Short mmCIF file of C-alpha atoms in Angstrom, two decimals:
data_model
loop_
_atom_site.label_atom_id
_atom_site.label_comp_id
_atom_site.label_asym_id
_atom_site.label_seq_id
_atom_site.Cartn_x
_atom_site.Cartn_y
_atom_site.Cartn_z
CA MET G 1 0.00 0.00 0.00
CA GLY G 2 1.33 3.41 -0.94
CA PRO G 3 1.52 6.49 1.28
CA ALA G 4 -1.40 8.24 -0.48
CA LEU G 5 -3.76 5.31 0.11
CA ALA G 6 -2.55 4.96 3.70
CA ALA G 7 -3.29 8.65 4.30
CA SER G 8 -6.79 8.34 2.78
CA LEU G 9 -7.61 5.30 4.91
CA GLY G 10 -6.10 6.99 7.98
CA LYS G 11 -8.63 9.84 7.62
CA LEU G 12 -11.38 7.23 7.98
CA GLY G 13 -9.71 5.78 11.07
CA LEU G 14 -8.57 2.66 9.22
CA THR G 15 -5.01 2.00 10.33
CA ARG G 16 -4.95 -1.82 10.53
CA VAL G 17 -6.27 -4.57 8.26
CA GLN G 18 -8.73 -5.52 11.01
CA ASP G 19 -10.20 -1.99 10.89
CA LEU G 20 -10.89 -2.47 7.19
CA TRP G 21 -12.69 -5.78 7.81
CA PHE G 22 -15.21 -4.17 10.12
CA HIS G 23 -15.67 -0.93 8.17
CA LEU G 24 -19.24 -1.07 6.87
CA PRO G 25 -20.78 1.01 4.08
CA LEU G 26 -22.74 4.11 5.01
CA ARG G 27 -26.16 2.55 4.31
CA TYR G 28 -25.34 -0.95 5.55
CA GLU G 29 -28.39 -2.96 6.59
CA ASP G 30 -27.95 -6.04 8.76
CA LYS G 31 -29.96 -8.83 7.15
CA THR G 32 -28.74 -11.60 9.46
CA ARG G 33 -31.31 -11.14 12.23
CA ILE G 34 -34.71 -12.72 11.66
CA THR G 35 -37.57 -10.77 13.23
CA ALA G 36 -40.88 -12.34 14.26
CA ILE G 37 -43.91 -11.00 12.40
CA ALA G 38 -45.47 -9.89 15.69
CA ASP G 39 -42.43 -7.69 16.41
CA LEU G 40 -42.60 -5.71 13.14
CA ARG G 41 -43.30 -2.00 13.43
CA ALA G 42 -44.22 0.51 10.74
CA GLY G 43 -41.12 2.11 9.25
CA ASP G 44 -38.73 -0.62 10.41
CA ARG G 45 -36.62 -2.67 8.05
CA ALA G 46 -36.41 -6.31 9.01
CA GLN G 47 -35.69 -9.83 7.77
CA VAL G 48 -38.79 -12.02 8.09
CA GLU G 49 -39.06 -15.77 7.60
CA GLY G 50 -42.20 -17.87 7.49
CA VAL G 51 -44.36 -20.32 5.56
CA VAL G 52 -46.45 -19.18 2.60
CA GLU G 53 -50.06 -19.91 3.54
CA ALA G 54 -51.90 -18.51 0.52
CA VAL G 55 -51.05 -17.05 -2.87
CA GLU G 56 -53.35 -15.03 -5.10
CA ARG G 57 -52.40 -13.70 -8.49
CA GLY G 58 -54.34 -10.71 -9.75
CA PHE G 59 -54.28 -7.78 -12.05
CA ARG G 60 -55.01 -4.19 -11.09
CA TYR G 61 -53.31 -1.78 -13.46
CA ARG G 62 -50.43 -4.29 -13.65
CA PRO G 63 -49.81 -7.89 -12.55
CA GLN G 64 -49.62 -8.36 -8.82
CA LEU G 65 -49.06 -11.20 -6.41
CA LYS G 66 -50.69 -11.26 -2.97
CA VAL G 67 -49.02 -13.55 -0.44
CA ALA G 68 -50.10 -14.47 3.10
CA MET G 69 -47.12 -15.63 5.12
CA GLY G 70 -47.25 -17.01 8.68
CA ASP G 71 -44.55 -17.72 11.25
CA ALA G 72 -44.19 -20.04 14.24
CA GLY G 73 -45.90 -17.49 16.51
CA GLY G 74 -49.15 -17.83 14.58
CA GLN G 75 -48.94 -14.33 13.13
CA THR G 76 -49.78 -13.63 9.48
CA LEU G 77 -48.16 -11.05 7.22
CA LEU G 78 -49.89 -9.99 4.02
CA LEU G 79 -47.61 -8.92 1.19
CA ARG G 80 -48.31 -7.50 -2.23
CA PHE G 81 -45.76 -7.58 -5.05
CA HIS G 82 -45.94 -6.00 -8.48
CA PHE G 83 -44.01 -7.88 -11.14
CA ASP G 84 -43.43 -8.12 -14.85
CA ALA G 85 -45.68 -10.84 -16.31
CA ARG G 86 -42.79 -12.23 -18.35
CA ARG G 87 -40.72 -12.75 -15.20
CA ARG G 88 -43.32 -13.79 -12.69
CA PRO G 89 -42.06 -15.10 -9.35
CA SER G 90 -41.98 -18.88 -9.17
CA ASN G 91 -40.76 -19.27 -5.58
CA CYS G 92 -43.99 -18.09 -3.91
CA CYS G 93 -45.83 -21.39 -3.81
CA ARG G 94 -47.94 -22.47 -0.86
CA GLY G 95 -45.86 -24.30 1.77
CA THR G 96 -42.48 -22.78 0.83
CA ARG G 97 -40.36 -20.95 3.42
CA PRO G 98 -38.99 -17.74 1.90
CA ALA G 99 -36.91 -15.22 3.83
CA LEU G 100 -38.01 -11.70 2.93
CA TRP G 101 -36.46 -8.32 3.57
CA ARG G 102 -39.31 -6.01 4.54
CA SER G 103 -39.26 -2.26 4.52
CA ALA G 104 -42.52 -0.88 5.91
#
């Protein structure tokens, strides 16, 4: 590493290789924690995992997919996705266990 790069990294407080490992991007979002559906709050971003209980395909201005997903706590989350009809989602079948990143 040259002196110019070392000076640039030093301004960020990165003086060791270990500092660089744990330096996260400005808008980093931790998607490793799975949140229960009952614990979701409006405006929060969270990783949710559950079983697809019902799927309904519809069309209102453009193709949409409505999914009811439940977790072990007995809570149900209703989701609505808009998608391109040529690339419709195939992994939202009843009984599957998707992990979804939710931004409310």
